[in-house]
CSV table of C-alpha atoms in Angstrom, one decimal:
chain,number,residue,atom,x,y,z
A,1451,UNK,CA,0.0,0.0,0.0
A,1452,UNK,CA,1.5,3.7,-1.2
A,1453,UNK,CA,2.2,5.5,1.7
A,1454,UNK,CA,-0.1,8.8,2.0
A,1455,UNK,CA,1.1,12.1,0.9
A,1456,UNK,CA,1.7,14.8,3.4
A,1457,UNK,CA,-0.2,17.2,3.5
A,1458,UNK,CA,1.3,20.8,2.5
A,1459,UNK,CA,1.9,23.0,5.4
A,1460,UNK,CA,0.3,26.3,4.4
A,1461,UNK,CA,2.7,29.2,3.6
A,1462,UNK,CA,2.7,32.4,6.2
A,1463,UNK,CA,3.0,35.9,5.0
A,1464,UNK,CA,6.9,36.7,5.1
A,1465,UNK,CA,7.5,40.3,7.0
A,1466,UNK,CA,8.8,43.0,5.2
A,1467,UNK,CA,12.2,42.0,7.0
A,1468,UNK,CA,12.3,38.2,6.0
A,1469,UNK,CA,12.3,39.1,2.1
A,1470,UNK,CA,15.3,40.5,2.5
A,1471,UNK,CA,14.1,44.3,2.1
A,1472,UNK,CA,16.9,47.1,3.4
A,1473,UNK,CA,15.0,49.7,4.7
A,1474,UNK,CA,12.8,47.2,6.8
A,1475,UNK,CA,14.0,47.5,10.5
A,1476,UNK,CA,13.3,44.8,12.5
A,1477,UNK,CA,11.1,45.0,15.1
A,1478,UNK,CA,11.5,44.9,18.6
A,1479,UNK,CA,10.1,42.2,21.0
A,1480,UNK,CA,9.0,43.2,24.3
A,1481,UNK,CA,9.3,40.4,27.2
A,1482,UNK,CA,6.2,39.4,28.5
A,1483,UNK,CA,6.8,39.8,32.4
A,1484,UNK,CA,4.7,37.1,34.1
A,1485,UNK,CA,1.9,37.8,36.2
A,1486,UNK,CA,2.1,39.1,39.9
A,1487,UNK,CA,2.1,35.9,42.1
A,1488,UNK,CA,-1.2,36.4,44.6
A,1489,UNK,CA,-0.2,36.9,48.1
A,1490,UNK,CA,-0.2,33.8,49.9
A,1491,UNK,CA,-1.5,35.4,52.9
A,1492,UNK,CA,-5.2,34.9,53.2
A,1493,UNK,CA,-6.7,36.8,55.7
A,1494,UNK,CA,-10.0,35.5,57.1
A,1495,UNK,CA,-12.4,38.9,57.8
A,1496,UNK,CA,-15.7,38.5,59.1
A,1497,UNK,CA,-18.9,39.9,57.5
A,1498,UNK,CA,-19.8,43.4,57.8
A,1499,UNK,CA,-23.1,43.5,59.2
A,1500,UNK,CA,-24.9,46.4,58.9
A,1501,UNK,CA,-27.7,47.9,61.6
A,1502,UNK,CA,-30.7,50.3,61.0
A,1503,UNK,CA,-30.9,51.5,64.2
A,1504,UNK,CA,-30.5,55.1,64.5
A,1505,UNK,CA,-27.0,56.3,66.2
A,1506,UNK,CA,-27.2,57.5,69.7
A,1507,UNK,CA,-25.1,60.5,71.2
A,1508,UNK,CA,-23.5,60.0,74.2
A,1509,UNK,CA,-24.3,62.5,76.6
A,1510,UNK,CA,-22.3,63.0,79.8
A,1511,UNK,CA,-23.4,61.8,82.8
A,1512,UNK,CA,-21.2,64.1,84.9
A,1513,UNK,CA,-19.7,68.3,84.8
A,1514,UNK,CA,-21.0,71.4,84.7
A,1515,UNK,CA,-22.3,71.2,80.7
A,1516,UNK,CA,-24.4,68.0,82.0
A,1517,UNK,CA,-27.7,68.2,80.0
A,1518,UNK,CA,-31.0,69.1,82.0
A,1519,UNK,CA,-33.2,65.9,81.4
A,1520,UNK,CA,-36.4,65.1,82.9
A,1521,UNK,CA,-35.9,63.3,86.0
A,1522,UNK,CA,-33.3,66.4,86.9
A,1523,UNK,CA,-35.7,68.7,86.8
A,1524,UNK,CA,-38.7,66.8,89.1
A,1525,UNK,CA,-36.0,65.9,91.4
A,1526,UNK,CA,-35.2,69.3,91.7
A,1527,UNK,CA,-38.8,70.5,92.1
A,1528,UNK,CA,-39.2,68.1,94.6
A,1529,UNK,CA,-35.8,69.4,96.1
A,1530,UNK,CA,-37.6,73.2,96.0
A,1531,UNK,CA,-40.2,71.9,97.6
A,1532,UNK,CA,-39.7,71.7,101.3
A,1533,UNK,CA,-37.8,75.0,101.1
A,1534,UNK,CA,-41.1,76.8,100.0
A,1535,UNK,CA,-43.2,75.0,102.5
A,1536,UNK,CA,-41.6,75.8,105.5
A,1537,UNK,CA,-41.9,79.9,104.7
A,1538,UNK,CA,-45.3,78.9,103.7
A,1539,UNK,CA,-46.3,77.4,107.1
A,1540,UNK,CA,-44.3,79.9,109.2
A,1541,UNK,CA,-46.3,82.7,107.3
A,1542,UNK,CA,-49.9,81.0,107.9
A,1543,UNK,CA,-49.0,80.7,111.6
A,1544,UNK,CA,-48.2,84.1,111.4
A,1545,UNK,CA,-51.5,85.8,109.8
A,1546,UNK,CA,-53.4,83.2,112.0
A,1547,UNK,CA,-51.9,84.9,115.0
A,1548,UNK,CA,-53.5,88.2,113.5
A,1549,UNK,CA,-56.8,86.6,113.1
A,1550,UNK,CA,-56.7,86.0,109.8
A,1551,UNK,CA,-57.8,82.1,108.9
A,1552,UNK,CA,-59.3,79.8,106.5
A,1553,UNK,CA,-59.0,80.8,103.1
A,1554,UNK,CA,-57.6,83.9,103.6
A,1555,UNK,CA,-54.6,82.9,105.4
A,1556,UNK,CA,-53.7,80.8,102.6
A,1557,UNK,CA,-54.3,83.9,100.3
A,1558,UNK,CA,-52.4,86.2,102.4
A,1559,UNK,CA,-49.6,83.3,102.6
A,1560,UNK,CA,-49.5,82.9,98.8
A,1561,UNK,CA,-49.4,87.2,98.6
A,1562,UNK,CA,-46.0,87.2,100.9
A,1563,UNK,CA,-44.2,84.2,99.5
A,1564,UNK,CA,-44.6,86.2,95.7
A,1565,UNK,CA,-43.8,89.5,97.4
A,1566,UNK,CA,-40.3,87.9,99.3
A,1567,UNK,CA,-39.5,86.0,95.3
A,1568,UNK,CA,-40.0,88.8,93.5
A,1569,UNK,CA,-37.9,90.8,96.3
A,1570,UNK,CA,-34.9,88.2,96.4
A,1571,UNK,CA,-34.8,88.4,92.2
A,1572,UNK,CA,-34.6,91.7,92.2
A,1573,UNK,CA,-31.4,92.0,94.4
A,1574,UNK,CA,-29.9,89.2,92.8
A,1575,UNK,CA,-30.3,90.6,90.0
A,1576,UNK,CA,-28.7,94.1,91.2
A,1577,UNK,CA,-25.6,92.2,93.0
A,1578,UNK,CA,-25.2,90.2,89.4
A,1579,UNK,CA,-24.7,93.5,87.8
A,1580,UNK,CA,-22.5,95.2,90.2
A,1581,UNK,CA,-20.2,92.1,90.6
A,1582,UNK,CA,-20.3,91.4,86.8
A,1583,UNK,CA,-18.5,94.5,84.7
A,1584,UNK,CA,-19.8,95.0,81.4
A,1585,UNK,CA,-17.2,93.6,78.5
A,1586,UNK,CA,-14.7,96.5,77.0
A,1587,UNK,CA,-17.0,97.6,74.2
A,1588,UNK,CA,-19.9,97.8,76.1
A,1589,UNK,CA,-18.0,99.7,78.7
A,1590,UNK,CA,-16.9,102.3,75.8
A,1591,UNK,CA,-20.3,102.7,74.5
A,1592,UNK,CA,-21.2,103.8,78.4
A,1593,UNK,CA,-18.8,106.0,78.5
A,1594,UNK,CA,-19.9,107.7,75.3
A,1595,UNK,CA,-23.7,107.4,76.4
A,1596,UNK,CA,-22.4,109.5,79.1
A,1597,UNK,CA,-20.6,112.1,77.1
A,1598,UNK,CA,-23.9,112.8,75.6
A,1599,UNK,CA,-25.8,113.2,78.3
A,1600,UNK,CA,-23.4,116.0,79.6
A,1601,UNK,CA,-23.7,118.0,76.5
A,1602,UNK,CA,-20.5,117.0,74.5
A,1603,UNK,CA,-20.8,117.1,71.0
A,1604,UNK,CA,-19.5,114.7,67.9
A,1605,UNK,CA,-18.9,111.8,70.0
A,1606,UNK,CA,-17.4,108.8,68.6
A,1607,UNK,CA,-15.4,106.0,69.4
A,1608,UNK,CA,-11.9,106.2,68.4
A,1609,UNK,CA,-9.7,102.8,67.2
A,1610,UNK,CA,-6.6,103.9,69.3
A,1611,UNK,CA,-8.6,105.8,72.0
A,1612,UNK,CA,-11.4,104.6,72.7
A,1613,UNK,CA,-14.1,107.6,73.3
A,1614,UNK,CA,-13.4,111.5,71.5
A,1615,UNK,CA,-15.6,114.0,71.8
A,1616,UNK,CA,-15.4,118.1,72.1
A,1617,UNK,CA,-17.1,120.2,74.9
A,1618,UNK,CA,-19.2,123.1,73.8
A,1619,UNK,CA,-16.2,125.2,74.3
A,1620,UNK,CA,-14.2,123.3,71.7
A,1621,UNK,CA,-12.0,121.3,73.4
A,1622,UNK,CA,-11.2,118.1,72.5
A,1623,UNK,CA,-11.9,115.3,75.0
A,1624,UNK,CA,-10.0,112.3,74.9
A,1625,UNK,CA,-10.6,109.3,76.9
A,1626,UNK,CA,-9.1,105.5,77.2
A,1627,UNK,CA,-11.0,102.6,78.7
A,1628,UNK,CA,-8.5,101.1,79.8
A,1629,UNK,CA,-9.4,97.4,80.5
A,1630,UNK,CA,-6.3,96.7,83.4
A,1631,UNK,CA,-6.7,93.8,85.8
A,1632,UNK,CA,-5.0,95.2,88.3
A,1633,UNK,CA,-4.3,99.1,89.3
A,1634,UNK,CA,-3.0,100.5,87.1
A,1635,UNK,CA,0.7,102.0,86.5
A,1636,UNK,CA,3.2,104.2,85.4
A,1637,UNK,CA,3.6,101.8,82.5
A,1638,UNK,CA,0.3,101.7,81.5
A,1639,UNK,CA,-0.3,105.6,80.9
A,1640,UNK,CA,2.7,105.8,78.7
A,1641,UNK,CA,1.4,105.0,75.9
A,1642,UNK,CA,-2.0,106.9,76.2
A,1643,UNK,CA,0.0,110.2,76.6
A,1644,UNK,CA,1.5,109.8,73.2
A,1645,UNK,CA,-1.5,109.3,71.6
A,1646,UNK,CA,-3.5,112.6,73.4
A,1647,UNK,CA,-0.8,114.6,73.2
A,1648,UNK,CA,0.6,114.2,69.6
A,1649,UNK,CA,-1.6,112.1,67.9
A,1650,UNK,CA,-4.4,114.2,68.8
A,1651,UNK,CA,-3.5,117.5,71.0
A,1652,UNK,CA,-6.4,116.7,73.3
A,1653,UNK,CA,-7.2,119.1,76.0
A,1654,UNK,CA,-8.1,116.9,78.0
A,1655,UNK,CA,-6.9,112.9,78.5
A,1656,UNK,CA,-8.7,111.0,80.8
A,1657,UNK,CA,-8.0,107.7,81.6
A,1658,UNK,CA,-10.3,105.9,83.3
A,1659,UNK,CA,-9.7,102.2,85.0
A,1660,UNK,CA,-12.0,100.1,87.2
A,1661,UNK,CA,-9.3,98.7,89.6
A,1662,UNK,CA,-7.7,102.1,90.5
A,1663,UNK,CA,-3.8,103.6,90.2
A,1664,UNK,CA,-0.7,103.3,92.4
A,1665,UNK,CA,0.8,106.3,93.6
A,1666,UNK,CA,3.0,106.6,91.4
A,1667,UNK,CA,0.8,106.1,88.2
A,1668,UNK,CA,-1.4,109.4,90.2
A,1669,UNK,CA,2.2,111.6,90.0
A,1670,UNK,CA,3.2,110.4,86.8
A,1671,UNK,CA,-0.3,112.0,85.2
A,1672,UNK,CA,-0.4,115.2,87.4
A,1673,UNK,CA,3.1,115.5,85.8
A,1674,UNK,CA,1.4,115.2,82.1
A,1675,UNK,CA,-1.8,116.6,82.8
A,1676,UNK,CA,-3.6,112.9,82.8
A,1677,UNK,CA,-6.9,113.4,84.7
A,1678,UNK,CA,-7.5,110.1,86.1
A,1679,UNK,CA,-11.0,108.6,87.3
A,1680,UNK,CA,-11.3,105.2,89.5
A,1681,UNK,CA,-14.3,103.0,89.7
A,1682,UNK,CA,-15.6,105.3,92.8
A,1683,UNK,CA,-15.1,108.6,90.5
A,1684,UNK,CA,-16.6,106.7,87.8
A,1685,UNK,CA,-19.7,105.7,90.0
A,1686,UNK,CA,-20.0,109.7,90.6
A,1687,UNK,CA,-19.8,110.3,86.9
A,1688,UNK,CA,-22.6,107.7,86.5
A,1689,UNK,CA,-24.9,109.3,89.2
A,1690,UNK,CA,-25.0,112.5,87.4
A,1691,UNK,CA,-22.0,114.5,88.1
A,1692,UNK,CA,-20.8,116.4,85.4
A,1693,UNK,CA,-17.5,115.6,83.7
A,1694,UNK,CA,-16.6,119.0,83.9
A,1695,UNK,CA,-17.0,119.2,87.6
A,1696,UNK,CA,-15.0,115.8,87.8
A,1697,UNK,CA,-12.0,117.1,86.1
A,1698,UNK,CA,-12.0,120.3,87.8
A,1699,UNK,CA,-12.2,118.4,91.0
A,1700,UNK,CA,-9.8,115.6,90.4
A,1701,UNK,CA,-6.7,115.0,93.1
């Protein structure tokens, strides 16, 4: 039996290179770097799970900023309480002893207790202001509330002192709110005099302070012509005292 023919392998295209053509170039064979190995490390993570409940803020449970919440408040009404009753009872004995009983000792009772609350608010209130000095600008915009009411005229607050304002005269009134914690000294007035005397050519610098001057810091302006007012001078001023009369009259 003939053996059987091969079969013809099928011709490939020859490149421009392999038919022997000059200005072919040959072309350049990139190495195929091999694929990044996977890490062996397999690391087992559990499921996230996630919850539809609503996050809670934590609130704290102890301080000063510690948030008013119901059972606060009842205990401290219940707290209140047995302060207001014994007042209450005391009071009751009190008109009973005047004759007064029934219904109208409880009226009268009620009557006092409002009277004494509304009585103790009120001087809180007045200690709270006298203990509690106004912030700086509100302190400058008293000052210049004052300057009007004694007749000065164009009033304004200044950026480097902190009230101006003339007297019907025309003289220029220059004062400095000075917001020193402690008295105040030498030290402290030597800047202001720069800024009256050449900045401005006030004829009159005051500087005024709540926690008063040393004895020096009083010489030192007597020697530059610095009329100086404390909190008691100030508390004149604010009782209706002229300004005039407080300068004229300043130590």
């Amino acid at each position: 039996m003939p053996p059987s023919p091969r079969p013809q392998a099928t011709p490939q295209p020859q490149l421009p290179h392999q038919r022997g053509d000059p200005t072919a170039s040959t072309p350049t064979l990139h190495p195929v770097l091999p694929p990044h190995p996977p890490s062996s490390r397999v690391v087992d993570r559990p499921p996230l799970r996630l919850s539809c409940r609503p996050l809670r803020r934590r609130q704290p449970t102890e301080g000063p900023h510690m948030p008013r919440t119901r059972t606060r408040a009842k205990f401290r009404g219940w707290a209140i309480a047995p302060l207001a009753a014994v007042p209450a009872i005391a009071l009751h004995d009190l008109f009973d002893s005047f004759g007064i009983n029934g219904t109208d000792a409880w009226l009268a009772t009620s009557a006092a207790l409002a009277l004494l609350c509304a009585t103790i608010h009120l001087a809180t209130s007045t200690l709270n202001q006298r203990h509690d000095p106004p912030d700086d600008r509100d302190f400058e915009l008293q000052i210049a509330d004052l300057c009007r009411r004694d007749g000065l005229l164009a009033v304004q607050v200044a950026p480097d002192a902190n009230v101006k304002a003339y007297l019907p005269n025309g003289s220029l009134v220059l004062i400095s709110c000075a917001p020193i914690p402690h008295e105040a000294r030498p030290l402290d007035l030597h800047d202001f005099i720069g800024t009256a005397h050449h900045n401005h050519q006030a004829d009159i610098p005051i500087f005024i302070t709540r926690h008063g001057f040393t004895t020096e810091a009083r010489r030192f302006a007597r020697h530059h012509g610095i009329v100086l007012l404390d909190q008691p001078r100030l508390y004149q001023w604010q009782q209706g005292h002229g300004l005039t009369t407080l300068v004229t009259t300043t130590p």
